[in-house]
Tab-separated table of C-alpha atoms in Angstrom:
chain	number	residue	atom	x	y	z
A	1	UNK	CA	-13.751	3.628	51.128
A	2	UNK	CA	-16.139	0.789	52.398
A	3	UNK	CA	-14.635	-2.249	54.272
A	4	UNK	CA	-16.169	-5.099	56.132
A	5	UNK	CA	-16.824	-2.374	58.676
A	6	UNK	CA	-18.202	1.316	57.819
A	7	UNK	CA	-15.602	3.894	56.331
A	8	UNK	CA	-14.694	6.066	58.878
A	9	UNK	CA	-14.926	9.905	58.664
A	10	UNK	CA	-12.338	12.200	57.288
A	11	UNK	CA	-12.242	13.689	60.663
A	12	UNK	CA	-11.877	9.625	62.035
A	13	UNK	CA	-9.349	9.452	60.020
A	14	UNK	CA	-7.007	12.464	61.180
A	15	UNK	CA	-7.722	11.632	64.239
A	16	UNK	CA	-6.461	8.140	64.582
A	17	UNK	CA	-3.935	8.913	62.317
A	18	UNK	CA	-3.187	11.857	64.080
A	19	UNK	CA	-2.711	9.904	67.740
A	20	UNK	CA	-0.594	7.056	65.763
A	21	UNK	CA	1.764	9.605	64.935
A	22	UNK	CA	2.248	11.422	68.186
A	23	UNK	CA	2.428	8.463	69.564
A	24	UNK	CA	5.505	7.060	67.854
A	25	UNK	CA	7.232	10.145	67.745
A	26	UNK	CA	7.032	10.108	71.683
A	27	UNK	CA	8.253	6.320	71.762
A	28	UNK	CA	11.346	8.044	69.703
A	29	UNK	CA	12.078	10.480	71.097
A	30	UNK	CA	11.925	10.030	74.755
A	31	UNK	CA	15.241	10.326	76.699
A	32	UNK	CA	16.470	7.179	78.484
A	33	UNK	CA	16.747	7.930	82.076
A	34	UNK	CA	18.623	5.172	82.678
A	35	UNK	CA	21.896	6.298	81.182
A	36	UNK	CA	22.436	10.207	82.280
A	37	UNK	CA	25.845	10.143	80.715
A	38	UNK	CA	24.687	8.800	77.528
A	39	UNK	CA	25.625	10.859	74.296
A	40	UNK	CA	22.686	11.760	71.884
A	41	UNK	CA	23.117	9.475	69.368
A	42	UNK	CA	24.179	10.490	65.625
A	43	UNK	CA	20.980	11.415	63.414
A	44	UNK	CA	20.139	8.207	60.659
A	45	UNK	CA	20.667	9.166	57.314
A	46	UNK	CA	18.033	10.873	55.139
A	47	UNK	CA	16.478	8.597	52.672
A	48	UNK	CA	17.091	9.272	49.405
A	49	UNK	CA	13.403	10.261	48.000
A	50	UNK	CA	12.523	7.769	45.013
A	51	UNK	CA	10.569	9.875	42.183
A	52	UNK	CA	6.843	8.601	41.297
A	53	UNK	CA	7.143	9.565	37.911
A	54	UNK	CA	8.948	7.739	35.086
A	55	UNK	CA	8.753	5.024	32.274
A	56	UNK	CA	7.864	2.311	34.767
A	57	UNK	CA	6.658	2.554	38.603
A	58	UNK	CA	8.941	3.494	41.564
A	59	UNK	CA	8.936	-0.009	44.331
A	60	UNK	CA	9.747	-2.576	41.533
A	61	UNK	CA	12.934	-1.801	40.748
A	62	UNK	CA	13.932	1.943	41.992
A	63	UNK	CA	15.168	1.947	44.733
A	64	UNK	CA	17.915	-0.401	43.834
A	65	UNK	CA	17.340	-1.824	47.266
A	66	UNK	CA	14.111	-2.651	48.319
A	67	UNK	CA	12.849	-0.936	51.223
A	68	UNK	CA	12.467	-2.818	54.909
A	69	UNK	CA	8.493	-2.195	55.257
A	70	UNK	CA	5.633	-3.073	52.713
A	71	UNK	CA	1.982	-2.919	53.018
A	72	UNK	CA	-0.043	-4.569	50.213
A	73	UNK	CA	-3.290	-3.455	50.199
A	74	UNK	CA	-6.094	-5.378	47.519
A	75	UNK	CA	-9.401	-4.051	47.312
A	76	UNK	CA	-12.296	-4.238	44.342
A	77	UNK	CA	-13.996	-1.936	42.544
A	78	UNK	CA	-17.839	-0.705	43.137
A	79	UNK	CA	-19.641	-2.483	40.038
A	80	UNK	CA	-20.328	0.959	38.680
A	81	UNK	CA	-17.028	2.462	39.083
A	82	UNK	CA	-14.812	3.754	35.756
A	83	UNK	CA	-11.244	2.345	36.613
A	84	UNK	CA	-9.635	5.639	34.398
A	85	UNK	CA	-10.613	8.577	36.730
A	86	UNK	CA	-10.180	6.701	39.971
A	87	UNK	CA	-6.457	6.049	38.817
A	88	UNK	CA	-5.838	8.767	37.585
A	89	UNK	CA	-6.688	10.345	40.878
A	90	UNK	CA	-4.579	7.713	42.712
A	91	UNK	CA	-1.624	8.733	40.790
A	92	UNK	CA	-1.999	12.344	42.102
A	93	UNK	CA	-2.133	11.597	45.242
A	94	UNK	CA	1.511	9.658	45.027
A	95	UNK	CA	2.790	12.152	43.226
A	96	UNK	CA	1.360	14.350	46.167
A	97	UNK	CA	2.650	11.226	48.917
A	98	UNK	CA	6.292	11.017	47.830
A	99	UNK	CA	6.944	15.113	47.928
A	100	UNK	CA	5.669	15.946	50.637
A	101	UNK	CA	2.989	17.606	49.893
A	102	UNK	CA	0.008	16.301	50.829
A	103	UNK	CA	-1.888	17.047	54.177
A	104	UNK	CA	-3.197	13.511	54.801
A	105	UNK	CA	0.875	13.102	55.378
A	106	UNK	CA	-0.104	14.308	58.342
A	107	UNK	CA	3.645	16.368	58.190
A	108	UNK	CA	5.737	13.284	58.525
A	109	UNK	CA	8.757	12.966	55.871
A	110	UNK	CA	8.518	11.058	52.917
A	111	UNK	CA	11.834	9.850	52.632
A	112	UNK	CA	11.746	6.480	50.397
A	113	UNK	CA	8.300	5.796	49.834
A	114	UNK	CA	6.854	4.510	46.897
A	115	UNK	CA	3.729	3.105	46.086
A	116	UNK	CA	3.257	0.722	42.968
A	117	UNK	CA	-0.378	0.243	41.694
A	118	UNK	CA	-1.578	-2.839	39.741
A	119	UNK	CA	-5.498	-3.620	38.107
A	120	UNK	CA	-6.628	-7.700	38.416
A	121	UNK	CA	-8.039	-9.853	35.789
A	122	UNK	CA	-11.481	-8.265	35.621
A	123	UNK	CA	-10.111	-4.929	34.561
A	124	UNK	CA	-7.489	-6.073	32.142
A	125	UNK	CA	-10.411	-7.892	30.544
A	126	UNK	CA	-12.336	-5.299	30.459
A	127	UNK	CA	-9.999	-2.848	28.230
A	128	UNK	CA	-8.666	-6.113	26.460
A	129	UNK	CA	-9.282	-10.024	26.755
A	130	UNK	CA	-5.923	-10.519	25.183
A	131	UNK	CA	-3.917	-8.235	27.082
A	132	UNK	CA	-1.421	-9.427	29.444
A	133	UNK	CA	-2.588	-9.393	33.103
A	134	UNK	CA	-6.191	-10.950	32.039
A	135	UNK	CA	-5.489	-14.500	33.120
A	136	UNK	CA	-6.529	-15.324	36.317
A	137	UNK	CA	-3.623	-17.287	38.612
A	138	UNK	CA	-4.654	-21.016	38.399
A	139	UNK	CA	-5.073	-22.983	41.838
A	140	UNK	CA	-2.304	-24.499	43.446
A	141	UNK	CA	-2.063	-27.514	45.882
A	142	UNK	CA	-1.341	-26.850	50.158
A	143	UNK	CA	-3.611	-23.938	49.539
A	144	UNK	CA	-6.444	-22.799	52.117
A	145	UNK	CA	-7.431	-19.607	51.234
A	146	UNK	CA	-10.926	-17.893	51.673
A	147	UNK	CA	-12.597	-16.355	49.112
A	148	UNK	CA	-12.212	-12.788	50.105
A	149	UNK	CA	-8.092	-13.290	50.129
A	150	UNK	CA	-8.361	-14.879	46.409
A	151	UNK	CA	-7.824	-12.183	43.593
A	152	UNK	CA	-8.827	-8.391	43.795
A	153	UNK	CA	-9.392	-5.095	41.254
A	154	UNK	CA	-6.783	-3.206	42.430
A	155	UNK	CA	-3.419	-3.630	44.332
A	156	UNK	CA	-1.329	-1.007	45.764
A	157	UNK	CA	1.884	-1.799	47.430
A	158	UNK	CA	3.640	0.931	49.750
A	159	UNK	CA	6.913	0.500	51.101
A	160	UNK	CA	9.326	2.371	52.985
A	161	UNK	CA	12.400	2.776	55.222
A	162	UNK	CA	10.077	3.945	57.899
A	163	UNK	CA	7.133	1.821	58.946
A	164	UNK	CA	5.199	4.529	60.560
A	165	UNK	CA	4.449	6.073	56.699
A	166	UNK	CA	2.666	2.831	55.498
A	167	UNK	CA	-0.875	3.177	57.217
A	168	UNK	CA	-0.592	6.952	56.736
A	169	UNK	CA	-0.338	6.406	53.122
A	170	UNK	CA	-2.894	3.685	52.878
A	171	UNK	CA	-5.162	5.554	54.842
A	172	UNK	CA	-4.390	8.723	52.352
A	173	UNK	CA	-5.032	6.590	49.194
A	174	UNK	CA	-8.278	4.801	50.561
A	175	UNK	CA	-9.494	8.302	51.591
A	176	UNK	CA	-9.281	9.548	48.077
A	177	UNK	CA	-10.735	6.649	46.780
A	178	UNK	CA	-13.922	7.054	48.985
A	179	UNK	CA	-16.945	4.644	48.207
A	180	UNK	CA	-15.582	4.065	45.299
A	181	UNK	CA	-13.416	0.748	46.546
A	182	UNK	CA	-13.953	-1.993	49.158
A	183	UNK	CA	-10.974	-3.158	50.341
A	184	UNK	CA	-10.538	-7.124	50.475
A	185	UNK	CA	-7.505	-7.761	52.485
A	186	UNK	CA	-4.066	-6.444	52.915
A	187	UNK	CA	-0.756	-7.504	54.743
A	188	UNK	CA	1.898	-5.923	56.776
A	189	UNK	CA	5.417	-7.547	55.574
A	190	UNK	CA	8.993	-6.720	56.312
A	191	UNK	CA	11.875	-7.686	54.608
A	192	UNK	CA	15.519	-8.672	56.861
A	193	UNK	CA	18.617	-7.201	56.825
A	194	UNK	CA	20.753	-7.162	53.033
A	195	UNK	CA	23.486	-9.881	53.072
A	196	UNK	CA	26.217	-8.986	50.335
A	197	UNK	CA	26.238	-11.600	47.751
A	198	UNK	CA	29.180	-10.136	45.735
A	199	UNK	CA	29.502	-8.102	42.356
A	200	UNK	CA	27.112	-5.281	44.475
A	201	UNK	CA	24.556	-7.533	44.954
A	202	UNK	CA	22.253	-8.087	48.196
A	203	UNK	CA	19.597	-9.955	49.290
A	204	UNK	CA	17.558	-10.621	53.119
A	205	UNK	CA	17.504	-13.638	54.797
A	206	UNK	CA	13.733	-15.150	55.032
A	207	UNK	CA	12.004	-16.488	57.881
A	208	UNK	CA	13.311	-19.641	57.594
A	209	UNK	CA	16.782	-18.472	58.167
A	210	UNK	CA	18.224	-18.876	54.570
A	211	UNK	CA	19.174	-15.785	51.988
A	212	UNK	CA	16.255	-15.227	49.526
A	213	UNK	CA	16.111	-14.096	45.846
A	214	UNK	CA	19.498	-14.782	44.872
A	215	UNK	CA	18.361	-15.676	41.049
A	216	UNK	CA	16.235	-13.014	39.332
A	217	UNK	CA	17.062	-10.538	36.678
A	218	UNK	CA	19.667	-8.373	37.902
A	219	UNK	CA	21.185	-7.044	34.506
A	220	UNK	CA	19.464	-4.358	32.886
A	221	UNK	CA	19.567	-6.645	29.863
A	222	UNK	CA	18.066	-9.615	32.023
A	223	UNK	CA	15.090	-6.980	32.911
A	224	UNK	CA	14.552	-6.216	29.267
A	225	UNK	CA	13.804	-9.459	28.519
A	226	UNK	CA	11.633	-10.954	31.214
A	227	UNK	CA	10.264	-8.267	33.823
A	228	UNK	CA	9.096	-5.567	31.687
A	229	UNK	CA	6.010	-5.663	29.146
A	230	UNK	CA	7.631	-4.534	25.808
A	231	UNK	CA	3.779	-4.219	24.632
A	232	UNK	CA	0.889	-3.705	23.662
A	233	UNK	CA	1.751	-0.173	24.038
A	234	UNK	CA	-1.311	-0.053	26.651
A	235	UNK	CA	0.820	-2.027	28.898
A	236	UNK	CA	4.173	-1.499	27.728
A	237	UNK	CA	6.313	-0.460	30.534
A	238	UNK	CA	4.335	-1.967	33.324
A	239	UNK	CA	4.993	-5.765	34.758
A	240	UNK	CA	2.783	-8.663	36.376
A	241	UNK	CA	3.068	-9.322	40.007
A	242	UNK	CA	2.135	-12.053	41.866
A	243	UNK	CA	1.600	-12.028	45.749
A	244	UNK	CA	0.950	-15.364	47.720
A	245	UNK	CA	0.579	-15.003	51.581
A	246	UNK	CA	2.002	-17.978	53.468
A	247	UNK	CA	2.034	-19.552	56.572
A	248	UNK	CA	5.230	-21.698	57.938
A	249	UNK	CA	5.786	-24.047	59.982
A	250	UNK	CA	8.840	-23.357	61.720
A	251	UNK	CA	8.426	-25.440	64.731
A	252	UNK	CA	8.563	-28.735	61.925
A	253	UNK	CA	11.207	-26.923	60.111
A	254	UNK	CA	13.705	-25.687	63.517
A	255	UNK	CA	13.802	-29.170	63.958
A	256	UNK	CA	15.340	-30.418	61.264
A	257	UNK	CA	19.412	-30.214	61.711
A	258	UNK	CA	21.118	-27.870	59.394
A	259	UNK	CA	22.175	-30.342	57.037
A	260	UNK	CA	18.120	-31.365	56.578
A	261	UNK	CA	17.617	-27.710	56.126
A	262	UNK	CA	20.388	-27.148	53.698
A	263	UNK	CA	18.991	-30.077	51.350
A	264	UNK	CA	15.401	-28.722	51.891
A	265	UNK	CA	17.060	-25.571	49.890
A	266	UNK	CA	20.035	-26.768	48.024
A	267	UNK	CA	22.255	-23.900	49.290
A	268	UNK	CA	24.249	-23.595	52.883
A	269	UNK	CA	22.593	-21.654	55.319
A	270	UNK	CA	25.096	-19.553	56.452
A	271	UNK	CA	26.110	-17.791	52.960
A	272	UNK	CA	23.642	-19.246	50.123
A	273	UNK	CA	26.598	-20.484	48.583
A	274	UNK	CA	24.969	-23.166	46.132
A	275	UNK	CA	25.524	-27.172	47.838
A	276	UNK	CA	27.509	-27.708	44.599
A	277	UNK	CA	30.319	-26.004	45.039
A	278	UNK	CA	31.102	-21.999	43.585
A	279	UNK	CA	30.175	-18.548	44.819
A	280	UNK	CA	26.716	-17.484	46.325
A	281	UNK	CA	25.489	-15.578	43.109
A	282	UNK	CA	26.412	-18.653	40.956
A	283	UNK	CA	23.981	-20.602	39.493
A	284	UNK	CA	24.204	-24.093	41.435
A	285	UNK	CA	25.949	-27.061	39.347
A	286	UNK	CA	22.788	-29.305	38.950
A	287	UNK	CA	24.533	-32.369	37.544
A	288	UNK	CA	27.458	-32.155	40.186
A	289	UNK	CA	27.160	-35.277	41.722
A	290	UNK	CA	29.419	-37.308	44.850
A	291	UNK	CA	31.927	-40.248	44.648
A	292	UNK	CA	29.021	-42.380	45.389
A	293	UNK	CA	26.477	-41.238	42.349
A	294	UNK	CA	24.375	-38.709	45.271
A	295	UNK	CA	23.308	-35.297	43.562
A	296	UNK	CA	25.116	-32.645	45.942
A	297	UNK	CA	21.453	-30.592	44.950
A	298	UNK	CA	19.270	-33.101	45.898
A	299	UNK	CA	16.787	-34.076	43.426
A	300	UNK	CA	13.793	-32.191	45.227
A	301	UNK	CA	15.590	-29.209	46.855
A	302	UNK	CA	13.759	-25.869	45.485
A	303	UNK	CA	17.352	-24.846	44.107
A	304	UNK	CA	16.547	-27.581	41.659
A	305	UNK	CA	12.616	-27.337	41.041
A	306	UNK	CA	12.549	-23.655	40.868
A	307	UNK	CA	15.588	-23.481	38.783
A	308	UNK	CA	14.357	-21.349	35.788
A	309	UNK	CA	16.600	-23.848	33.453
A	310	UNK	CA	14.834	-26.710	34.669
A	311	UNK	CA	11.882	-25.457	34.231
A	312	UNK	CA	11.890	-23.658	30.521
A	313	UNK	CA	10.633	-20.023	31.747
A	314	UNK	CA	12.202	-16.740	32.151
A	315	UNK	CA	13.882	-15.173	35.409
A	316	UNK	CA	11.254	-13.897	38.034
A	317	UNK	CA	12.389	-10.756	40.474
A	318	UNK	CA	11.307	-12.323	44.078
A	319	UNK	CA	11.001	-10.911	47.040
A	320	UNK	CA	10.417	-12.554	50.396
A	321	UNK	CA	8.533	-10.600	53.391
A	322	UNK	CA	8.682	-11.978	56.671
A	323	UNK	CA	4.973	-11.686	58.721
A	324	UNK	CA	3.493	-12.064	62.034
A	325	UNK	CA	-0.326	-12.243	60.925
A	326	UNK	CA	-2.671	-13.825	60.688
A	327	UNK	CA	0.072	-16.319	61.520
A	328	UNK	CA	3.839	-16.757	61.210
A	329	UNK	CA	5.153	-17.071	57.344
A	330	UNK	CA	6.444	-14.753	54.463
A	331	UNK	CA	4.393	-12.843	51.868
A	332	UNK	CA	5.971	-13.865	48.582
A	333	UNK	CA	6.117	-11.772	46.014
A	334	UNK	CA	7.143	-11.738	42.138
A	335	UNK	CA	7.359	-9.844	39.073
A	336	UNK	CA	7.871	-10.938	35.264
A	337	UNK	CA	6.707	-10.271	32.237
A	338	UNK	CA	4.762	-13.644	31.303
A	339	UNK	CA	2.539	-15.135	33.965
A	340	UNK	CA	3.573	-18.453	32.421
A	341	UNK	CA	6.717	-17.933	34.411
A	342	UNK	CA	5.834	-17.876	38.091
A	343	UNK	CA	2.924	-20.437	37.284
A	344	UNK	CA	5.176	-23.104	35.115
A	345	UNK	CA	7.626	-22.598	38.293
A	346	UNK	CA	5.183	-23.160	41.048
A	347	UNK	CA	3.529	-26.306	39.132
A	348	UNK	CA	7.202	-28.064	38.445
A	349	UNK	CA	7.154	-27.422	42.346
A	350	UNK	CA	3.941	-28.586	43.051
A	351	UNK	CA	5.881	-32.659	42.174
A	352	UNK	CA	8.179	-32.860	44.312
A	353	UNK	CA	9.757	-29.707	45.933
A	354	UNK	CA	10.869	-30.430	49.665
A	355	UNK	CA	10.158	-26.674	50.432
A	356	UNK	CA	6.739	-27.446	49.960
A	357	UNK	CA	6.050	-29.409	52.778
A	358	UNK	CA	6.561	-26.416	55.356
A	359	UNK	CA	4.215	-23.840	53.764
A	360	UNK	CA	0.452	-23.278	53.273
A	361	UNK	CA	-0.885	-20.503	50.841
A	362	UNK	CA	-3.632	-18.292	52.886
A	363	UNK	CA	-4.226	-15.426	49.975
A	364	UNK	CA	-3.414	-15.432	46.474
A	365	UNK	CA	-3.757	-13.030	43.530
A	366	UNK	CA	-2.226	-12.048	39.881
A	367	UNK	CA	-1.905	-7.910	39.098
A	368	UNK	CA	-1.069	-6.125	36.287
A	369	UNK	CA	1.440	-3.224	37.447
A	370	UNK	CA	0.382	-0.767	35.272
A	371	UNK	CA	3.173	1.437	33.246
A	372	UNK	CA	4.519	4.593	34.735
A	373	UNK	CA	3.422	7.660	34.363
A	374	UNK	CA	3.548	11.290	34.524
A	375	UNK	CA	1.762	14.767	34.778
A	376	UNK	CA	0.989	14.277	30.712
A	377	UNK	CA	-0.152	10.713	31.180
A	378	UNK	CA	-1.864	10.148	33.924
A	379	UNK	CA	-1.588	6.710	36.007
A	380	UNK	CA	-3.602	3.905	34.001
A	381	UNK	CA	-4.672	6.294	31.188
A	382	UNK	CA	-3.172	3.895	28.486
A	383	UNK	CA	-5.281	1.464	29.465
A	384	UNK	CA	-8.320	2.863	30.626
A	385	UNK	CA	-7.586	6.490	28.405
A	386	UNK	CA	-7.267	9.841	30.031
A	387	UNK	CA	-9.933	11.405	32.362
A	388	UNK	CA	-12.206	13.667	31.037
């Protein structure tokens, strides 16, 4: 693995890994002196482990409810490097993550982990120019982002209930890698606590204090139809993500009153119930309107610009991760099956949306999660074919 600064050592690596470890196990597990008469408190629940293997990849949709921690990691290629065997090897090594088994776990319990792996443009194109997952995501407007944190070969995502797991895991992956990737950037996100939204759905608040990613496809029908590829068979099973890292300005946004915020996102703060009128998991009432001719969804709050009715696309699966660096913001990311859909979204946005205002993309980039895949068909091997 080569980054902006020399790959360190398999021995570098156990060893920082190694102290990481011992050191948060020491943070937990320390008694508090302050409270002799304290009970031990009841062990957390076990995590139920999510399987790597299947007809599409574990962190998309399985678990049912996404984990707290992510780390998105996007790196590219060495110019000479065959994507097929360097996949394939990265699926063995989940496989190897999620049970257990792997030293480079260092010993710690999997519990939820997953880790979802997705190729960029330049790949795609280079097993197919038509395939989906070749087009390159288009720039927006309020967008300051550096070359290096534009695009990328290769994305893995790793999430978990624990946080201590993610860098492990990275550093696991990027080990088995080797030389053979240079990483370009990668984030630390996590997600806030699930508010129910009713008929067993959930959904975390984002930073800006308001429940995020009410609409998507829920339904296993809904899914069918616009997050999973249904073909080419190369791709069939797999999805396109989109990840956008944005900064916030909260101090601007704090200081509007909650009525300013509420038209900002065209649903009340304290539930996400839609200003129209209904339940929080209805679709808001876009024509409603008050005795004086107002819209109650005012005509630029993202309710209404992002409403996949309004504008003509498909339903995206969203998901909003709060961060701390480089700067205060959210990474934002989204899976469908047509790219059309998050970029016909963000343009109809782009007019008018009052959201808008209060962010500023710093990294941007389009990947094609690959299918799932199995000891018989190795990760990427429809694409790229099977390792020899």
């Amino acid at each position: 693995m080569r980054r902006a600064a020399p790959h360190p050592s398999r021995r570098r690596f156990l060893d920082v890994t190694g102290a990481m470890v011992a050191a948060g196990l020491t943070a937990g597990c320390t008694p508090d002196p302050a409270r002799p008469g304290r009970g031990a408190p009841s062990a957390p629940a076990t995590p139920v482990t999510v399987p790597a293997a299947g007809r599409h990849q574990a962190g998309i949709t399985l678990p049912r409810t996404a984990q707290r921690n992510l780390l998105a990691v996007v790196a590219d290629l060495g110019p000479d490097v065959a994507p097929g065997p360097l996949l394939a090897e990265l699926g063995q090594t989940v496989s190897a993550l999620v049970a257990g088994t792997d030293p480079r776990l260092l010993g710690l319990p999997p519990g939820d982990l997953t880790v979802t792996v997705g190729v960029g443009p330049r790949l795609v194109r280079a097993a197919g120019a038509a395939l989906p997952g070749a087009t390159d995501l288009p720039e927006f407007s309020r967008e300051r982002i550096a070359p290096r944190a534009r695009g990328g070969d290769l994305l893995m995502q790793i999430c978990a209930g624990d946080a201590l797991l993610l860098p492990v895991a990275a550093a696991a992956l990027l080990d088995q890698a080797g030389a053979r990737l240079r990483e370009r950037w990668r984030q630390s996100a996590r997600r806030g606590a699930d508010v129910p939204l009713g008929n067993g759905l959930t959904a975390p608040r984002n930073p800006l204090g308001f429940i995020d990613g009410i609409v998507g496809p829920h339904t296993a029908a809904e899914q069918q139809r616009d997050l999973w590829l249904t073909g080419p068979p190369e791709v069939a099973g797999g999805t396109l993500a989109v990840l956008r890292r944005m900064e916030l300005d909260l101090p601007r946004f704090a200081a509007l009153s909650v009525a300013e915020q509420e038209a900002v996102f065209g649903r009340h703060r304290a539930d996400g119930a839609p200003l129209s009128g209904g339940p929080v998991a209805a679709g808001p009432d876009l024509g409603a309107k008050t005795a004086d001719g107002r819209y109650l969804v005012p005509a630029d709050a993202h309710a209404r610009r992002a409403n996949p009715a309004v504008v003509g696309t498909g339903l995206m699966l969203r998901r909003s991760y709060s961060i701390d660096d480089p700067a205060p913001g959210l990474l934002f990311i989204s899976f469908q099956n047509d790219l059309r859909t998050f970029t016909a979204t963000l343009t109809h946005m782009d007019t008018s949306d009052a959201l808008l205002r209060f962010t500023t993309t710093t990294a941007g980039a389009t990947f094609l999660i690959l299918p799932g895949f199995d000891r018989q068909h190795p990760l990427g091997s429809r694409l790229f074919g099977r390792p020899r």
